[in-house]
Short mmCIF file of C-alpha atoms and ligand atoms in Angstrom, two decimals:
data_model
loop_
_atom_site.label_atom_id
_atom_site.label_comp_id
_atom_site.label_asym_id
_atom_site.label_seq_id
_atom_site.Cartn_x
_atom_site.Cartn_y
_atom_site.Cartn_z
CA MET A 1 0.04 0.14 0.05
CA PHE A 2 1.01 3.41 -0.88
CA SER A 3 -0.17 7.28 -0.67
CA ARG A 4 -0.61 9.76 -2.95
CA LEU A 5 -1.20 13.45 -2.84
CA ALA A 6 -4.73 13.86 -4.08
CA GLY A 7 -5.51 17.58 -3.30
CA ILE A 8 -3.72 20.70 -2.31
CA GLY A 9 -5.11 23.99 -0.72
CA SER A 10 -3.86 26.82 0.93
CA PHE A 11 -4.91 30.49 2.93
CA LEU A 12 -3.25 33.40 3.83
CA PRO A 13 -5.24 35.75 6.08
CA GLY A 14 -5.77 39.58 5.66
CA PRO A 15 -3.94 41.88 3.36
CA ALA A 16 -0.06 41.36 2.51
CA VAL A 17 1.89 43.74 4.95
CA SER A 18 5.34 45.12 3.38
CA ASN A 19 8.25 46.02 5.07
CA ASP A 20 7.52 49.42 4.87
CA ASP A 21 4.20 49.00 6.75
CA LEU A 22 6.17 47.46 9.46
CA ALA A 23 8.85 50.67 9.85
CA ARG A 24 5.38 53.07 9.68
CA ARG A 25 3.73 50.85 12.50
CA GLY A 26 7.06 51.91 14.71
CA ILE A 27 9.11 48.75 14.10
CA GLU A 28 13.07 50.20 13.97
CA THR A 29 13.54 48.38 10.41
CA SER A 30 13.99 49.11 6.57
CA ASP A 31 12.80 47.25 3.54
CA GLU A 32 16.61 47.72 2.74
CA TRP A 33 17.58 45.47 5.44
CA VAL A 34 15.08 42.89 5.64
CA THR A 35 15.12 42.14 1.79
CA SER A 36 18.92 42.01 1.66
CA ARG A 37 19.15 39.74 5.05
CA THR A 38 16.20 37.53 4.26
CA GLY A 39 14.59 37.94 0.72
CA ILE A 40 11.12 38.83 2.62
CA LYS A 41 9.36 41.75 1.31
CA PHE A 42 5.75 41.10 2.68
CA ARG A 43 3.87 38.66 5.12
CA HIS A 44 0.50 38.41 6.12
CA LEU A 45 -1.14 38.78 9.62
CA ALA A 46 -4.22 36.92 11.12
CA GLU A 47 -6.52 39.35 13.12
CA ASN A 48 -6.91 39.37 16.86
CA GLY A 49 -9.06 36.69 17.74
CA GLU A 50 -8.15 35.12 14.13
CA THR A 51 -6.80 31.15 15.19
CA ALA A 52 -4.64 28.51 13.48
CA SER A 53 -7.92 26.39 12.93
CA ASP A 54 -9.75 29.22 11.30
CA LEU A 55 -6.80 29.46 8.55
CA ALA A 56 -6.83 25.53 8.41
CA VAL A 57 -10.36 25.05 7.75
CA GLU A 58 -10.03 27.54 4.52
CA ALA A 59 -6.96 25.55 3.61
CA SER A 60 -8.55 22.61 4.12
CA ARG A 61 -11.59 23.28 2.23
CA ARG A 62 -9.79 24.48 -0.66
CA ALA A 63 -7.70 20.81 -0.47
CA LEU A 64 -10.82 18.75 -0.09
CA ALA A 65 -12.33 20.36 -2.99
CA ALA A 66 -9.34 19.88 -5.31
CA ALA A 67 -9.42 16.17 -4.25
CA GLY A 68 -13.25 15.76 -5.18
CA LEU A 69 -14.01 14.74 -1.57
CA ASP A 70 -15.81 15.75 1.76
CA ALA A 71 -14.84 16.15 4.85
CA GLY A 72 -16.79 13.00 5.93
CA ASP A 73 -14.47 11.10 3.69
CA LEU A 74 -11.43 11.58 5.84
CA ASP A 75 -10.35 9.03 8.38
CA LEU A 76 -7.68 10.92 9.70
CA ILE A 77 -6.83 14.58 10.27
CA ILE A 78 -3.43 15.95 11.30
CA VAL A 79 -2.31 19.38 11.92
CA ALA A 80 1.28 20.58 12.44
CA THR A 81 1.09 23.50 14.56
CA SER A 82 3.31 25.35 16.95
CA THR A 83 0.53 28.00 17.57
CA PRO A 84 -2.38 26.08 18.69
CA ASP A 85 -5.99 27.63 19.03
CA VAL A 86 -5.86 26.89 22.65
CA ILE A 87 -3.69 24.33 25.00
CA PHE A 88 -6.10 21.53 24.43
CA PRO A 89 -8.09 19.94 22.79
CA SER A 90 -5.82 19.84 19.89
CA THR A 91 -6.18 22.15 16.83
CA ALA A 92 -6.72 18.66 14.65
CA CYS A 93 -9.86 18.30 16.87
CA LEU A 94 -10.92 22.01 16.51
CA LEU A 95 -10.55 21.99 12.68
CA GLN A 96 -12.33 18.35 12.71
CA SER A 97 -15.51 20.26 14.27
CA LYS A 98 -15.49 23.08 11.89
CA LEU A 99 -15.06 20.79 8.73
CA GLY A 100 -18.19 18.81 10.03
CA ASN A 101 -16.38 15.19 10.32
CA HIS A 102 -17.15 12.95 13.26
CA GLY A 103 -14.82 10.17 14.30
CA ALA A 104 -11.56 10.62 12.35
CA THR A 105 -8.47 9.85 14.23
CA ALA A 106 -6.99 13.45 14.89
CA PHE A 107 -4.23 14.90 16.47
CA ASP A 108 -1.63 17.73 16.25
CA ILE A 109 2.16 17.36 15.56
CA GLN A 110 4.68 19.78 17.21
CA ALA A 111 7.68 20.02 14.94
CA VAL A 112 7.64 23.66 14.68
CA CYS A 113 8.89 24.74 10.75
CA SER A 114 9.28 21.02 10.42
CA GLY A 115 5.90 20.27 11.36
CA PHE A 116 4.36 19.48 7.51
CA VAL A 117 7.22 17.63 6.81
CA TYR A 118 6.69 15.62 10.03
CA ALA A 119 2.92 15.27 9.56
CA LEU A 120 2.92 14.02 5.87
CA THR A 121 5.16 11.36 6.95
CA VAL A 122 3.18 9.94 9.68
CA ALA A 123 0.17 9.96 7.61
CA ASP A 124 2.15 8.48 4.72
CA LYS A 125 3.17 5.65 7.62
CA PHE A 126 -0.58 5.43 8.90
CA ILE A 127 -1.87 4.80 5.22
CA GLN A 128 0.97 2.54 4.38
CA SER A 129 0.00 -0.13 7.58
CA GLY A 130 -3.55 -0.25 5.86
CA SER A 131 -4.94 1.08 8.84
CA HIS A 132 -6.66 4.37 6.97
CA ARG A 133 -7.06 5.25 3.76
CA ARG A 134 -7.55 9.40 3.45
CA ALA A 135 -5.86 12.10 5.25
CA LEU A 136 -5.71 15.71 5.79
CA VAL A 137 -2.61 16.54 6.40
CA VAL A 138 -2.30 20.57 7.57
CA GLY A 139 0.32 23.19 8.37
CA ALA A 140 -1.32 25.80 9.96
CA GLU A 141 0.43 28.87 12.12
CA VAL A 142 -0.46 32.33 13.69
CA PHE A 143 2.97 32.96 14.81
CA SER A 144 2.45 36.71 14.96
CA LYS A 145 1.22 36.27 18.24
CA ILE A 146 4.08 34.84 19.93
CA LEU A 147 6.11 37.24 18.41
CA ASP A 148 7.92 40.21 20.56
CA TRP A 149 6.96 43.00 18.48
CA SER A 150 9.52 45.11 20.04
CA ASP A 151 12.10 42.68 18.81
CA ARG A 152 13.07 43.76 15.46
CA ALA A 153 15.34 40.66 14.91
CA THR A 154 12.60 38.60 14.78
CA CYS A 155 9.34 40.48 14.22
CA VAL A 156 9.84 40.90 10.49
CA LEU A 157 10.77 37.46 9.67
CA PHE A 158 7.30 35.70 10.32
CA GLY A 159 4.00 35.77 9.11
CA ASP A 160 0.97 33.73 9.61
CA GLY A 161 -1.07 31.32 7.10
CA ALA A 162 -2.18 27.64 6.43
CA GLY A 163 -1.84 24.94 3.96
CA ALA A 164 -3.31 21.70 3.74
CA VAL A 165 -3.10 18.27 1.62
CA VAL A 166 -5.43 15.32 1.26
CA LEU A 167 -3.24 12.15 0.94
CA GLU A 168 -4.90 8.84 0.26
CA ALA A 169 -4.42 4.92 -0.33
CA ALA A 170 -2.97 4.16 -3.78
CA GLU A 171 -1.78 1.07 -5.72
CA LYS A 172 1.51 3.11 -6.48
CA PRO A 173 3.59 5.79 -4.85
CA GLY A 174 2.98 8.74 -4.41
CA ILE A 175 5.22 9.22 -1.76
CA LEU A 176 8.69 7.67 -2.87
CA ALA A 177 10.60 8.15 0.49
CA THR A 178 10.57 10.02 3.85
CA ALA A 179 13.43 11.11 6.28
CA LEU A 180 12.85 12.71 9.88
CA HIS A 181 15.29 13.53 12.35
CA ALA A 182 15.69 15.68 15.78
CA ASP A 183 18.08 16.84 17.92
CA GLY A 184 16.64 18.27 21.38
CA SER A 185 20.42 19.42 22.40
CA TYR A 186 19.78 22.31 20.01
CA HIS A 187 16.39 23.52 21.81
CA GLY A 188 18.09 26.59 23.08
CA ILE A 189 18.72 28.28 19.65
CA LEU A 190 15.32 29.01 18.86
CA SER A 191 12.20 28.53 21.45
CA VAL A 192 9.36 30.33 22.99
CA PRO A 193 11.05 29.32 26.45
CA GLY A 194 7.62 30.20 28.61
CA SER A 195 4.69 27.97 29.99
CA VAL A 196 1.49 28.49 31.48
CA CYS A 197 1.32 27.41 35.50
CA GLY A 198 -1.07 28.16 38.25
CA GLY A 199 -3.25 30.68 36.22
CA LYS A 200 0.17 32.54 34.90
CA VAL A 201 2.41 32.53 31.97
CA THR A 202 5.78 31.46 34.01
CA GLY A 203 8.84 32.50 31.87
CA ASP A 204 9.00 34.39 28.67
CA PRO A 205 6.08 33.63 26.14
CA PHE A 206 7.57 35.10 23.13
CA LEU A 207 9.87 33.60 20.17
CA ARG A 208 13.59 33.85 21.03
CA MET A 209 16.09 33.18 18.22
CA ASP A 210 19.63 33.13 18.01
CA GLY A 211 19.66 33.94 14.28
CA GLN A 212 23.41 32.80 12.94
CA SER A 213 23.31 29.70 14.65
CA VAL A 214 19.96 28.83 13.31
CA PHE A 215 20.94 30.14 9.93
CA LYS A 216 24.08 27.48 9.72
CA PHE A 217 22.35 24.79 11.29
CA ALA A 218 19.50 25.03 8.92
CA VAL A 219 21.88 24.72 5.86
CA ARG A 220 23.80 21.77 6.80
CA ALA A 221 20.39 19.90 7.72
CA LEU A 222 18.71 21.09 4.71
CA ALA A 223 21.46 19.72 2.54
CA GLU A 224 22.01 16.57 4.52
CA VAL A 225 18.53 15.46 4.68
CA ALA A 226 17.93 15.87 0.75
CA ASP A 227 20.61 13.72 0.07
CA GLU A 228 19.46 11.30 2.50
CA CYS A 229 15.65 10.90 1.20
CA CYS A 230 16.81 11.02 -2.42
CA ARG A 231 19.44 7.90 -1.31
CA LEU A 232 16.31 6.05 0.42
CA ALA A 233 13.99 6.60 -2.94
CA GLY A 234 17.10 5.54 -5.13
CA VAL A 235 16.26 9.03 -7.15
CA PRO A 236 19.44 11.05 -8.14
CA GLN A 237 19.29 14.90 -7.16
CA SER A 238 19.56 15.84 -10.46
CA GLY A 239 16.31 13.98 -10.93
CA ILE A 240 14.00 16.01 -8.94
CA ASP A 241 11.84 18.35 -10.73
CA TRP A 242 11.17 20.89 -7.89
CA LEU A 243 12.66 21.36 -4.17
CA ILE A 244 10.43 23.09 -1.99
CA PRO A 245 12.33 23.80 1.13
CA HIS A 246 11.04 25.21 4.33
CA GLN A 247 10.61 29.27 3.46
CA ALA A 248 12.72 31.14 6.01
CA ASN A 249 15.62 32.62 4.36
CA ILE A 250 16.24 33.36 0.55
CA ARG A 251 19.92 32.67 1.52
CA ILE A 252 19.26 29.70 3.20
CA LEU A 253 17.36 28.63 0.21
CA GLU A 254 19.98 29.46 -2.44
CA ALA A 255 22.53 27.95 -0.29
CA THR A 256 20.51 24.55 -0.34
CA ALA A 257 20.35 24.45 -4.03
CA ARG A 258 23.74 25.69 -4.44
CA LYS A 259 24.84 22.18 -2.22
CA MET A 260 22.43 20.06 -4.07
CA LYS A 261 23.62 21.32 -7.70
CA LEU A 262 20.19 22.61 -8.31
CA PRO A 263 19.43 25.68 -10.13
CA MET A 264 17.12 28.37 -8.35
CA ASP A 265 14.59 27.73 -11.03
CA LYS A 266 13.98 24.55 -9.68
CA VAL A 267 13.19 25.83 -6.29
CA VAL A 268 9.80 27.36 -5.33
CA VAL A 269 10.17 30.22 -3.59
CA THR A 270 7.68 32.05 -1.67
CA VAL A 271 9.41 33.80 1.43
CA ASP A 272 9.58 37.01 -0.41
CA ARG A 273 5.88 37.59 -0.23
CA HIS A 274 4.89 35.30 2.86
CA GLY A 275 7.75 35.33 5.42
CA ASN A 276 8.37 32.41 7.44
CA THR A 277 5.11 30.68 8.02
CA SER A 278 6.76 27.99 10.26
CA ALA A 279 4.79 24.79 9.50
CA ALA A 280 2.55 26.62 6.86
CA SER A 281 5.32 27.50 4.32
CA VAL A 282 5.63 23.99 2.75
CA PRO A 283 2.28 23.35 2.04
CA LEU A 284 1.40 27.11 0.96
CA ALA A 285 4.43 26.66 -1.83
CA LEU A 286 3.49 23.80 -2.72
CA ASP A 287 0.01 24.47 -3.42
CA GLU A 288 1.12 28.07 -5.20
CA ALA A 289 3.15 25.96 -7.65
CA VAL A 290 0.75 23.06 -8.54
CA ARG A 291 -2.04 25.79 -8.96
CA ASP A 292 0.19 28.13 -11.34
CA GLY A 293 0.71 25.02 -13.45
CA ARG A 294 4.42 24.85 -12.86
CA ILE A 295 4.73 21.21 -10.98
CA VAL A 296 2.51 18.86 -12.82
CA ALA A 297 1.47 15.11 -12.90
CA GLY A 298 4.89 12.92 -13.16
CA GLN A 299 6.85 15.17 -11.81
CA LYS A 300 9.16 14.37 -8.67
CA VAL A 301 9.07 16.98 -5.61
CA LEU A 302 11.35 17.13 -2.61
CA LEU A 303 9.86 18.68 0.10
CA GLU A 304 12.20 19.84 3.27
CA GLY A 305 11.75 21.11 6.70
CA VAL A 306 14.05 22.19 9.09
CA GLY A 307 12.96 23.94 12.69
CA GLY A 308 12.96 24.44 16.33
CA GLY A 309 13.84 21.12 18.21
CA PHE A 310 15.74 20.84 16.56
CA THR A 311 13.84 18.79 13.67
CA TRP A 312 14.69 18.28 10.10
CA GLY A 313 13.11 16.18 7.65
CA ALA A 314 12.20 15.75 3.91
CA VAL A 315 9.86 13.89 1.78
CA LEU A 316 10.15 12.94 -1.57
CA PHE A 317 7.00 12.55 -3.83
CA GLU A 318 5.89 12.06 -7.40
CA LEU A 319 2.52 13.96 -8.26
O1 UT7 B 1 12.48 28.60 10.92
C1 UT7 B 1 13.83 28.86 10.81
C2 UT7 B 1 13.62 30.73 11.40
N1 UT7 B 1 14.82 31.25 11.70
C3 UT7 B 1 15.56 31.74 10.46
O2 UT7 B 1 15.52 31.47 9.49
C4 UT7 B 1 16.33 32.86 10.81
C5 UT7 B 1 17.97 32.36 9.96
N2 UT7 B 1 18.68 33.39 10.35
C6 UT7 B 1 18.75 34.73 9.70
O3 UT7 B 1 18.25 34.42 8.82
C7 UT7 B 1 19.55 35.74 9.97
O4 UT7 B 1 20.68 35.38 11.14
C8 UT7 B 1 19.27 36.61 10.50
C9 UT7 B 1 17.96 37.53 9.15
C10 UT7 B 1 17.79 36.64 11.42
C11 UT7 B 1 19.87 38.06 11.07
O5 UT7 B 1 20.92 38.46 10.09
P1 UT7 B 1 22.40 38.61 10.35
O6 UT7 B 1 23.05 38.64 9.52
O7 UT7 B 1 22.91 37.18 11.14
O8 UT7 B 1 22.07 40.09 11.40
P2 UT7 B 1 22.38 40.07 13.15
O9 UT7 B 1 21.78 39.49 13.87
O10 UT7 B 1 24.08 39.66 13.27
O11 UT7 B 1 22.25 41.68 13.12
C12 UT7 B 1 23.08 42.61 12.42
C13 UT7 B 1 22.69 43.87 12.75
C14 UT7 B 1 22.55 43.87 13.94
O12 UT7 B 1 22.61 45.69 14.32
P3 UT7 B 1 24.69 45.99 15.06
O13 UT7 B 1 24.78 45.04 15.97
O14 UT7 B 1 25.58 45.39 13.68
O15 UT7 B 1 24.68 47.43 14.78
C15 UT7 B 1 20.90 44.17 14.44
O16 UT7 B 1 20.88 45.18 15.68
O17 UT7 B 1 21.27 44.05 12.11
C16 UT7 B 1 20.50 44.62 13.34
N3 UT7 B 1 18.97 44.24 12.68
C17 UT7 B 1 18.18 44.89 12.01
N4 UT7 B 1 18.45 46.17 11.26
C18 UT7 B 1 17.55 46.42 10.95
C19 UT7 B 1 18.29 43.42 13.51
N5 UT7 B 1 17.27 43.13 12.93
C20 UT7 B 1 16.89 44.56 12.29
C21 UT7 B 1 16.20 44.91 11.48
N6 UT7 B 1 16.15 46.04 10.82
N7 UT7 B 1 14.84 43.90 11.32
#
């Protein structure tokens, strides 16, 4: 038994917010600084009160429509998010309720910016085992709610959004290979260290990052896991039609493509218009490139994630 991608959808909240808009809102930054260091020009920000499941439900409806399925057809719902609506129940259960599905297995995955790649891998394993046949896999984030808007080194980097994929059982792959890794000894270089205890937030509730350490880790991890995933699938890196790495920074994407000897025109780039949307970035980019006709049936696509934990991973599939 294999799994294949049957439908993809995505959703971005509100209007695009430019670097100049952020500067006008009082953040001590410039379009020149943000563009030259990160490639980011715009991001979308959720309204107050707009949650990860609100974004997820829109992306999911689009993915279900693309697959020609109803929510009732799903027997597995996995949401990758680090910005859940509430501590519990899971965002997957809240999404399930909004979609009107009753009875499917539903849970969240917390692997920060690798979350979608983790969730897709887990769904693939469920389907391969024969226990489930139709999975909805979502990356949904409202990172704007965990940003310290007085910390210009982090707040300019992130945006909100959601992307979703319907994965279904198939006679032939579909997903060709997956690889997931983590090394918790790097937990300190990217984290939200606070927690809730005794009715209070204890510790720092905002995202904190050692940007340069993250940059170096990300470039190495993305190159290594791309190599590993291609070897597992028996596909040479030159045989990849499209590379979709986590959209953190254009310089990380360029360095990864360089290490893989892939030209940038084989890399899907959305970081310029979405910023870093954590677990949502890969399915958002995938949806854009499928809808605009760049990625077509029969092509091989390598998805890659890297993020807090540290976690990293890749999924190679044929559309
Ligand atoms: O999913 C993973 C998420 N994380 C990432 O992808 C982050 C990876 N890291 C990076 O992309 C880069 O490290 C950053 C873009 C975050 C920072 O670039 P950098 O070249 O490492 O800059 P820096 O932190 O060394 O800061 C250089 C200067 C500092 O000023 P001084 O001390 O040299 O005077 C900062 O205060 O840039 C200043 N700076 C800013 N200036 C204008 C920091 N943020 C800003 C800003 N606007 N937004």
